Coordinates of C-alpha atoms in Angstrom, one line a residue:
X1 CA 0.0 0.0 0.0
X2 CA 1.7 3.3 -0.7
X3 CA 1.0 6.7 1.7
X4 CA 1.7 10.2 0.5
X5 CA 5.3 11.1 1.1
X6 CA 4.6 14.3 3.0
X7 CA 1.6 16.4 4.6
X8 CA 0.4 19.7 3.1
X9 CA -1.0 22.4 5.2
X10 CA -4.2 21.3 5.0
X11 CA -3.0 17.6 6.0
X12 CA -0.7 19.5 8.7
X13 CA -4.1 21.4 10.4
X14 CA -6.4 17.4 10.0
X15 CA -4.0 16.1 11.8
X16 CA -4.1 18.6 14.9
X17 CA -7.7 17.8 14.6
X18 CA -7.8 14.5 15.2
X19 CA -5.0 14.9 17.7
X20 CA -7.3 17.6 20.0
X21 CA -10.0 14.8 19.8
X22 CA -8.0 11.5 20.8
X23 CA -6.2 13.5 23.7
X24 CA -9.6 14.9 24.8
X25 CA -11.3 11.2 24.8
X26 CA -8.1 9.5 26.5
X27 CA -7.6 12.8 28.8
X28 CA -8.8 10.9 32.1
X29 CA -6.5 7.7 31.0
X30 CA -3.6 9.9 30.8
X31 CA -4.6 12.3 34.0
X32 CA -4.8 8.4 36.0
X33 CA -1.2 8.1 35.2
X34 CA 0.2 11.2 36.3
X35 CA 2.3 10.5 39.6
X36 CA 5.5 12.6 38.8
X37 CA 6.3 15.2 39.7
X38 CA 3.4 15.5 41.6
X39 CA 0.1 13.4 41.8
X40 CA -2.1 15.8 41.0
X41 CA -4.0 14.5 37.8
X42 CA -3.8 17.3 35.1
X43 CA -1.3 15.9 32.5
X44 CA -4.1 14.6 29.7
X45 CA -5.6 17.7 30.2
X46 CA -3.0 19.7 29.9
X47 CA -2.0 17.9 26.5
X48 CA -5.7 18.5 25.5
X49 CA -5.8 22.1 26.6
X50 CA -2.5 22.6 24.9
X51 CA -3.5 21.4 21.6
X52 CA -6.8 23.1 21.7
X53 CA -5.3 26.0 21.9
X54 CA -3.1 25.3 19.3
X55 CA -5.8 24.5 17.0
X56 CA -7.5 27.4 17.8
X57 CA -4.7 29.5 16.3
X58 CA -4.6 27.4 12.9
X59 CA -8.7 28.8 12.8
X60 CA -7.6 32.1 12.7
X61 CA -5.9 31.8 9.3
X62 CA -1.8 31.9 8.5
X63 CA 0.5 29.8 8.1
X64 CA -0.8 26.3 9.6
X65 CA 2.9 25.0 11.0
X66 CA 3.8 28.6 12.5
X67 CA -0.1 29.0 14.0
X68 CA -0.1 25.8 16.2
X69 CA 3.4 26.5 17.5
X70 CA 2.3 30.2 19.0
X71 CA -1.4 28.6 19.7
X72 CA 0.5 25.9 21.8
X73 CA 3.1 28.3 23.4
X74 CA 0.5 31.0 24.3
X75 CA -1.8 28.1 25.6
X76 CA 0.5 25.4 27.5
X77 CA 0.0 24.0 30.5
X78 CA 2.0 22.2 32.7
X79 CA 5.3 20.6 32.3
X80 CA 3.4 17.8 29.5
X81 CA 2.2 21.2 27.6
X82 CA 5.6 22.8 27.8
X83 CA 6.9 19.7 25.8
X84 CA 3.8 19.7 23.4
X85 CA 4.4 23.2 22.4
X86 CA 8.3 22.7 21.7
X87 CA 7.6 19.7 19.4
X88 CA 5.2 22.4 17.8
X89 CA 7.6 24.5 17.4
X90 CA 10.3 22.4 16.0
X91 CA 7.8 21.3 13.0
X92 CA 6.9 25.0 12.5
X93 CA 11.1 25.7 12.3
X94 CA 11.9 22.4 10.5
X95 CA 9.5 22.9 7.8
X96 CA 8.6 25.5 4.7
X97 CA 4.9 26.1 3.9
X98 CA 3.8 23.7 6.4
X99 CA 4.5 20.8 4.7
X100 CA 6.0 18.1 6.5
X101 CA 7.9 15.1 4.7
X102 CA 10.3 12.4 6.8
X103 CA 13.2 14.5 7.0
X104 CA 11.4 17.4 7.9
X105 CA 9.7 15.3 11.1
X106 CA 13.8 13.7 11.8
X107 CA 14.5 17.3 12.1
X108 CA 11.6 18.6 14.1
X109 CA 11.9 16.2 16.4
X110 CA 15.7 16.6 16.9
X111 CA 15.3 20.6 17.7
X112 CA 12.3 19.6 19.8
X113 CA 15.0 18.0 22.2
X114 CA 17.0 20.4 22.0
X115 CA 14.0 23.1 22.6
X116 CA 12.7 20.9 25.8
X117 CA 16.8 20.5 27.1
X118 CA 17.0 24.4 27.2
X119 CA 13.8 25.0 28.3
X120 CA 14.1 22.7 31.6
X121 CA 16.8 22.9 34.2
X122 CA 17.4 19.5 35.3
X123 CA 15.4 16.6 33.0
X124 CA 14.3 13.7 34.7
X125 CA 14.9 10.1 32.8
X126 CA 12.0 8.0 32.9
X127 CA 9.6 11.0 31.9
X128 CA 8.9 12.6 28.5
X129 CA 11.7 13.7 27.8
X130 CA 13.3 10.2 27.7
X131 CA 10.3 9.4 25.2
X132 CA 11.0 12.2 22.9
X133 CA 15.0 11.2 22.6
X134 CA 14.3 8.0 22.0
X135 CA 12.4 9.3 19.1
X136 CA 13.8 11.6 17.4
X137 CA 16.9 9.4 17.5
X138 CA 15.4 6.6 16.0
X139 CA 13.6 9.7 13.0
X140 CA 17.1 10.6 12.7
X141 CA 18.3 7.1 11.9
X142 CA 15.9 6.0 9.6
X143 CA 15.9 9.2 7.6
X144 CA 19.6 8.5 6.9
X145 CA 18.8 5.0 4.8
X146 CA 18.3 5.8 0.9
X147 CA 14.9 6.3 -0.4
X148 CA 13.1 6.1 3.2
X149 CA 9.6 8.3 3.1
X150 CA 7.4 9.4 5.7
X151 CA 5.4 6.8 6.3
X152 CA 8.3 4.3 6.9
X153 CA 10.1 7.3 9.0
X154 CA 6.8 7.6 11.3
X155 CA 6.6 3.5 12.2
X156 CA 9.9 3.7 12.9
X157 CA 9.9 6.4 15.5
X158 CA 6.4 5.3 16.8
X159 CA 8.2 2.0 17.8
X160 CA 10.4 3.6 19.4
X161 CA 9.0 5.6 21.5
X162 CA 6.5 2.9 22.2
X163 CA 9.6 0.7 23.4
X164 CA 11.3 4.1 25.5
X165 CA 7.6 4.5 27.0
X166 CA 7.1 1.0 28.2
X167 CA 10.8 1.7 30.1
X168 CA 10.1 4.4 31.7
X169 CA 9.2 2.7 35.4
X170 CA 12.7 1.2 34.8
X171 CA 14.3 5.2 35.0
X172 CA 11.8 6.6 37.2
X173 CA 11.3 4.9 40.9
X174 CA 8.0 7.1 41.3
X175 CA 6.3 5.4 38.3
X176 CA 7.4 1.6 39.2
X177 CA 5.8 1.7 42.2
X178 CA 2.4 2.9 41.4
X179 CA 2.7 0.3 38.4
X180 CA 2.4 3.2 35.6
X181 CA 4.0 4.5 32.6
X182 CA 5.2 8.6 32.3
X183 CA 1.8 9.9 31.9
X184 CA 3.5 13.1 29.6
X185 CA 5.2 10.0 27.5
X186 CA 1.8 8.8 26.5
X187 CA 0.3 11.6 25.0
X188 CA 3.5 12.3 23.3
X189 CA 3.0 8.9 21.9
X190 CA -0.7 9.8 21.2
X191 CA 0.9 12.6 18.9
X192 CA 2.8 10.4 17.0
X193 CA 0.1 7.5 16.6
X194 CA -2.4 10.7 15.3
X195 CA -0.5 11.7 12.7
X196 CA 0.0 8.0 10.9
X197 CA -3.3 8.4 11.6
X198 CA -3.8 11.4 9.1
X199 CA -0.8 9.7 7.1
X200 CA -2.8 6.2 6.9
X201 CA -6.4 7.8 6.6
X202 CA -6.3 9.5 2.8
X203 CA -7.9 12.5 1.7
X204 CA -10.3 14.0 3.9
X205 CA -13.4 14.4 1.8
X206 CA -14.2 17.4 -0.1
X207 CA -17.3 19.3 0.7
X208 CA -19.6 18.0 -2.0
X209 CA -18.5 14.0 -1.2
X210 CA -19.4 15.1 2.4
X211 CA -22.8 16.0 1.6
X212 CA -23.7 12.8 -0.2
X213 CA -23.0 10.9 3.3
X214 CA -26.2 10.1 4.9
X215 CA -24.5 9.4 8.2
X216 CA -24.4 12.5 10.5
X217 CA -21.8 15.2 10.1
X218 CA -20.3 17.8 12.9
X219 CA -20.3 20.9 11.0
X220 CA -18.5 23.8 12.6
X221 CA -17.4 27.5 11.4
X222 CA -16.9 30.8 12.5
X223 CA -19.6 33.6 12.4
X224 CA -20.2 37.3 12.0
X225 CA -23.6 38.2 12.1
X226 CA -27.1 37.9 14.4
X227 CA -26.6 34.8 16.3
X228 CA -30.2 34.5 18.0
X229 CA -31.3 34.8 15.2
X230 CA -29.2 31.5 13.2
X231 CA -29.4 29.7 16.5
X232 CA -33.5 29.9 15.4
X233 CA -33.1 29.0 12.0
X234 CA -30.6 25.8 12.8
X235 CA -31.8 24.5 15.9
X236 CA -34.3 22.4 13.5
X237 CA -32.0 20.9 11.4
X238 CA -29.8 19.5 14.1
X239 CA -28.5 17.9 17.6
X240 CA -25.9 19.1 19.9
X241 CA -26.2 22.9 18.4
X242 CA -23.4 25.0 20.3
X243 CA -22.5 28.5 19.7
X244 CA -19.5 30.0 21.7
X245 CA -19.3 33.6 21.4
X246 CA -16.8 35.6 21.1
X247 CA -18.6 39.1 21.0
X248 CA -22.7 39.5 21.0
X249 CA -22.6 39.4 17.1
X250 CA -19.8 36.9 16.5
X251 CA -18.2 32.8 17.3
X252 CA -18.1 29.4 16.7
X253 CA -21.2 27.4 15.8
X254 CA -20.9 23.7 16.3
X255 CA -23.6 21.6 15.2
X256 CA -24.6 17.7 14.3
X257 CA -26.8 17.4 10.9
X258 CA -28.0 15.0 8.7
X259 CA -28.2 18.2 6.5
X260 CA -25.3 19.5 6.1
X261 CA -25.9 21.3 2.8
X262 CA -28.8 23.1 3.7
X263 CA -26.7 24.3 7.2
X264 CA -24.2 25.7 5.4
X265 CA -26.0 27.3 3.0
X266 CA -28.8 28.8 5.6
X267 CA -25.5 30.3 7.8
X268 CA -24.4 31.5 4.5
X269 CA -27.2 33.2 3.9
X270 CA -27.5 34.6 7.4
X271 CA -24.4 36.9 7.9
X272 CA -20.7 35.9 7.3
X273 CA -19.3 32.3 7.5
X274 CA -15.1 31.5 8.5
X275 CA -12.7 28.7 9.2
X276 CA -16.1 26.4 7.8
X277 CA -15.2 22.3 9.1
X278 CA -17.0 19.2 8.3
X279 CA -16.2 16.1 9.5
X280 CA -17.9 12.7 9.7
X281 CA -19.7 11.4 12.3
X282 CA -19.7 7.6 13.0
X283 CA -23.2 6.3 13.3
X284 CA -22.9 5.0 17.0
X285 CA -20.9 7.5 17.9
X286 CA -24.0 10.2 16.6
X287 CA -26.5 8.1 18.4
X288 CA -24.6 8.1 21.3
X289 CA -24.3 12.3 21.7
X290 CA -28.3 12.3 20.4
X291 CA -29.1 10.7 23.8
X292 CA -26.5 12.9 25.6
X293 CA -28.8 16.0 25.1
X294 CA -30.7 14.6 27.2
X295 CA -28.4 14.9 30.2
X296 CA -28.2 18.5 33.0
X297 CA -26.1 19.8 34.9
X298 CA -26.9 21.1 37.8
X299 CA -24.8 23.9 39.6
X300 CA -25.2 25.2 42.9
X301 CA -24.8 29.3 42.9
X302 CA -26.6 32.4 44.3
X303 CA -28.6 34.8 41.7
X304 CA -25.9 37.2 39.9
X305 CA -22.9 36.9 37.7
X306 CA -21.3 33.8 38.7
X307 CA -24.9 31.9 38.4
X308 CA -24.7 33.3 34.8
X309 CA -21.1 32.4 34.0
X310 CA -22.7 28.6 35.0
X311 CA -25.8 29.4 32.7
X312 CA -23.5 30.4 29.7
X313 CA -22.6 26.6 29.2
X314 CA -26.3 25.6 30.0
X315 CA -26.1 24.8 33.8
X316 CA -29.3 24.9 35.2
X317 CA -28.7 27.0 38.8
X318 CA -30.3 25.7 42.2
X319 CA -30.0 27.9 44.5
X320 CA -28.6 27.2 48.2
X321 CA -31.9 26.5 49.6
X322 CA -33.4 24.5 46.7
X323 CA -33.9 20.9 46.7
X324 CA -33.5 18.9 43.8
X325 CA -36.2 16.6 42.7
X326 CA -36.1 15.7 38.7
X327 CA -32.6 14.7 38.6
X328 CA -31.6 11.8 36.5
X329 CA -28.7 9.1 36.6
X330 CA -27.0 11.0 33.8
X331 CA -27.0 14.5 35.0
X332 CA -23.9 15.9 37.0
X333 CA -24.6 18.3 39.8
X334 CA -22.1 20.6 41.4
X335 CA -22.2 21.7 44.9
X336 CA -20.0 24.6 44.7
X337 CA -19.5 24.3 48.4
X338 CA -23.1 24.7 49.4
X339 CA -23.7 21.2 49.5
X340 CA -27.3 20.1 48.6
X341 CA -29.6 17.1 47.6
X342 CA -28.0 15.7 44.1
X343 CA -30.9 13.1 43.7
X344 CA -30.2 10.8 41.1
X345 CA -27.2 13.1 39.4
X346 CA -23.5 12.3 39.7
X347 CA -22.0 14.6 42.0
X348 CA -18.6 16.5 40.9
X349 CA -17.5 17.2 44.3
X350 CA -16.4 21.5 44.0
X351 CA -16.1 22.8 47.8
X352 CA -16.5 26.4 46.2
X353 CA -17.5 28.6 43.3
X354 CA -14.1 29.0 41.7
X355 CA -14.2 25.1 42.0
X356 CA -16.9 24.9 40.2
X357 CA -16.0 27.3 37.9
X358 CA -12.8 25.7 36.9
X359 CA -15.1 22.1 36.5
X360 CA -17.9 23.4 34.3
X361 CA -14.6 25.0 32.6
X362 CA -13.8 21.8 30.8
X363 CA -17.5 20.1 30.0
X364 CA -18.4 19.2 27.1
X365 CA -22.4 19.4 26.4
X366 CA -21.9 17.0 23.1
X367 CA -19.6 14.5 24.7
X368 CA -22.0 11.6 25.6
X369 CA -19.6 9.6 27.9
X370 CA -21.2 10.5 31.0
X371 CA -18.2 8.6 33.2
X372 CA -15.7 10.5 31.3
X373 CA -17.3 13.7 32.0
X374 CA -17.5 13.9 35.6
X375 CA -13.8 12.1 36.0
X376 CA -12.4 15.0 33.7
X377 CA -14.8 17.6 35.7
X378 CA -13.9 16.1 39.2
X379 CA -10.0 16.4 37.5
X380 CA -10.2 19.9 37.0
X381 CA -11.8 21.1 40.5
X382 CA -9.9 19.1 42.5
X383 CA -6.6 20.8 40.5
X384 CA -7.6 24.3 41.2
X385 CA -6.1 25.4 44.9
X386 CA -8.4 27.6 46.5
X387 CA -8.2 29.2 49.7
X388 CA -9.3 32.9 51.5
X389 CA -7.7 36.0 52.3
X390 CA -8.1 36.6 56.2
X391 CA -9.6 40.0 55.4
X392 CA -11.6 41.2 52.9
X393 CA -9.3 44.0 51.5
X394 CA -7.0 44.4 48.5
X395 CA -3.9 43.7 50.3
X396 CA -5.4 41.0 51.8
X397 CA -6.3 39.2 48.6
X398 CA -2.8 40.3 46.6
X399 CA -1.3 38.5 49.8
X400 CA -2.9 35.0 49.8
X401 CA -2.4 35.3 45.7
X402 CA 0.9 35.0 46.3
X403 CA 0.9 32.7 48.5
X404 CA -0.6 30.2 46.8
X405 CA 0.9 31.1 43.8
X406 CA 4.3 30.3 45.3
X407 CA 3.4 26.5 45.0
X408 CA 3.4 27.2 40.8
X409 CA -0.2 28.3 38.6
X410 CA -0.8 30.3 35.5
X411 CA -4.0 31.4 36.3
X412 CA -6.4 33.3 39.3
X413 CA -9.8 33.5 39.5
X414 CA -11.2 35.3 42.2
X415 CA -14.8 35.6 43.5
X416 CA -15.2 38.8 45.9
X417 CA -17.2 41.6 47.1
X418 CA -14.4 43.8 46.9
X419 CA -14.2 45.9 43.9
X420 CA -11.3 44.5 41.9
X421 CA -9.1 45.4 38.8
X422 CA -8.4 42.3 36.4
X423 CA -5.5 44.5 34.5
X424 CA -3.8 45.3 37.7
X425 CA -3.7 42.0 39.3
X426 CA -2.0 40.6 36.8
X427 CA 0.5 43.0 36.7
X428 CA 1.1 42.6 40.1
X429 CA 1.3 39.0 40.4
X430 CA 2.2 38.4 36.7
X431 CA 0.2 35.7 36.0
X432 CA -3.5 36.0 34.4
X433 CA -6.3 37.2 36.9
X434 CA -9.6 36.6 36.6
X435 CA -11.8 38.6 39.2
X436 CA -15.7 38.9 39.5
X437 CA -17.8 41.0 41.5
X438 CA -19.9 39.0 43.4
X439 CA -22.0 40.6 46.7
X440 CA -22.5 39.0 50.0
X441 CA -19.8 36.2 50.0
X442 CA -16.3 35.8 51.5
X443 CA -13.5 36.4 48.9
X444 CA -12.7 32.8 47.1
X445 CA -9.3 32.6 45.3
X446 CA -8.7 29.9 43.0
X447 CA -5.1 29.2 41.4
X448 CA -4.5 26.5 38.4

């Protein structure tokens, strides 16, 4: 069977694709086996958040190689992100157009070492780094033989790093004796396995093939233009209809159709259409997120802007005092500290707002695996370190920042009654602060 002997741009931007959607669906197998250097859970989605924010980058137009390099940079998280981002950027400096052949992946993976040595003081064998020597060692070899193309370049270094993964407990003491492999070495692996993936799958279909499919299609783009108004006019002619806004009159509109044509051409029709993806939908799989609508979330808040910032991703609020009594095996409910009767819903346990915040942060309303949901949600609050200033002032609140920024976090979100500047926070603590008016409750700081 012969493969194409390189990836275009557009093959280049598939392939991140499909890479944001396996790390998202194995994120809670990878967070399980995060041990080093600390057991705290985050690494798959790190990886995910790292590539999504890569991806979202690409959607923005440019070059595609360049784009997820400065998407992933801007974006990373965690030491496993870090890593992502400079194998990003080693394919967007190894390559010309964004086209990546075998040499240009031997050589992208060689600066990505060198990238990752720089960027960390001391490496650690048995972690991720180990994985990515191993292969871009083993690109670099098999580059060198006469004739060798991608695809043969690609097996060759996935086998490698397979065989440098499954050693890692023998470098790393932490990981042989919680029985696990580096939990950053897996979804580096995962990035390698996506892209033979792309390599292996042949051309993605072309618009008009796509419409001729009678299974069901995701179709998402970019819009400018009255969005209550094309949420109307598509909320007929699909499931799982999304629309994340950027302003009040632009964002991205994610939908599942059986009509894709007619989708298009309505949003068309209705204002101005961008960065337009169709992909196809496999028939269990569409089933699957059909029944999914049916599920709620349930999040526990007082009336004002934080039980909006719940709403905006459709949590329904209960408020402190309200009991729950149409709950349903598959709905979620978050406590946010208040506690509460869940009925039948599976509880995420937040013991705050910001908690809860940072949970309902990572759901995803079209994702029908239930389990997976609430382990990645339950992930997510139980990363974010939250405490109180011991007065409500200014000072107060700058003080505990710090303090519990000094055990590491790239982002604070804070809930007070104390009038607060976002822009000057940040400058002060030099990470990215997040702060919300909200009356009547003590000040809640949340870093991640």
């Amino acid at each position: 069977m012969s493969f194409p002997s390189s990836l275009d741009a557009r093959g280049l931007h598939n392939w991140a694709i499909r890479t944001v959607g396996e790390l998202s669906h194995r994120r809670a197998e990878i967070n399980a086996l995060n041990v080093f250097p600390v057991p705290d859970s985050d690494t798959g989605s790190n990886m995910a958040h790292t590539m999504e924010a890569a991806l979202a980058e690409v959607e923005k137009g440019g070059d595609v190689a360049e784009a997820l390099a400065i998407g992933s940079v801007r974006g990373a998280r965690g030491n496993s992100g870090m890593v992502l981002s400079q194998v990003l950027r080693g394919v967007a400096d190894s390559t010309v157009d964004s086209r990546v052949d075998g040499q240009t992946l031997a050589e992208a993976l060689s600066l990505a070492v060198r990238l990752v040595e720089r960027a960390i003081a001391r490496p650690v064998e048995g972690t991720v780094i180990s994985v990515l020597r191993a292969a871009a060692a083993a690109a670099e070899e098999s580059a060198q033989r006469p004739g060798v193309q991608l695809h043969e370049i690609l097996v060759d270094t996935i086998t490698a790093a397979r065989e440098a993964l499954e050693k890692t407990p023998t470098q790393l003491a932490v990981l042989r004796e919680a029985g696990v492999v580096d939990a950053g070495g897996t979804g580096f692996v995962i990035l390698l396995e996506t892209l033979l993936a792309e390599i292996e799958g042949g051309a993605v279909r072309d618009a008009e093939a796509i419409e001729e499919v009678e299974a069901e299609l995701e179709v998402v783009f970019f819009f400018e233009g009255d969005l209550v108004a094309l949420e109307q006019i598509l909320a007929p002619h699909g499931n799982s209809l999304v629309v994340a806004r950027a302003t009040e009159d632009a964002g991205t509109v994610h939908i599942h159709t059986r009509e894709a044509g007619p989708v298009i051409e309505m949003a068309f029709a209705a204002g101005a259409v961008s960065s337009l993806r169709l992909e196809v939908l496999p028939e269990a799989q569409a089933q699957a997120e059909a029944e999914a609508e049916t599920r709620t979330i349930f999040a526990v808040a007082p009336a004002g802007p934080v039980a909006a910032l719940f709403e905006t991703v459709g949590a329904r609020i209960v408020r402190p005092d309200e009991v729950v009594e149409t709950s349903a095996a598959q709905d979620i409910y978050l406590p946010n500290g208040y506690g509460g009767d869940a009925g039948d819903a599976r509880v995420v346990p937040t013991a705050s707002l910001v908690a809860g915040l940072a949970a309902i942060s990572v759901y995803e309303p079209d994702n029908p695996d239930t389990d997976s949901m609430v382990s990645v949600m339950r992930d997510a609050a139980r990363s974010m370190r939250v405490d109180s200033p011991d007065e409500e002032s200014v000072e107060a609140i700058i003080a505990k920042s710090r303090e519990l920024l000094a055990g590491g976090g790239e982002q604070v979100t804070i809930l007070s009654g104390v009038e607060l500047s976002d822009a000057e926070l940040s400058d002060e603590l030099d990470v990215e602060v997040v702060a919300i008016h909200v009356g009547g409750i003590t000040t809640e700081i949340g870093v991640e």
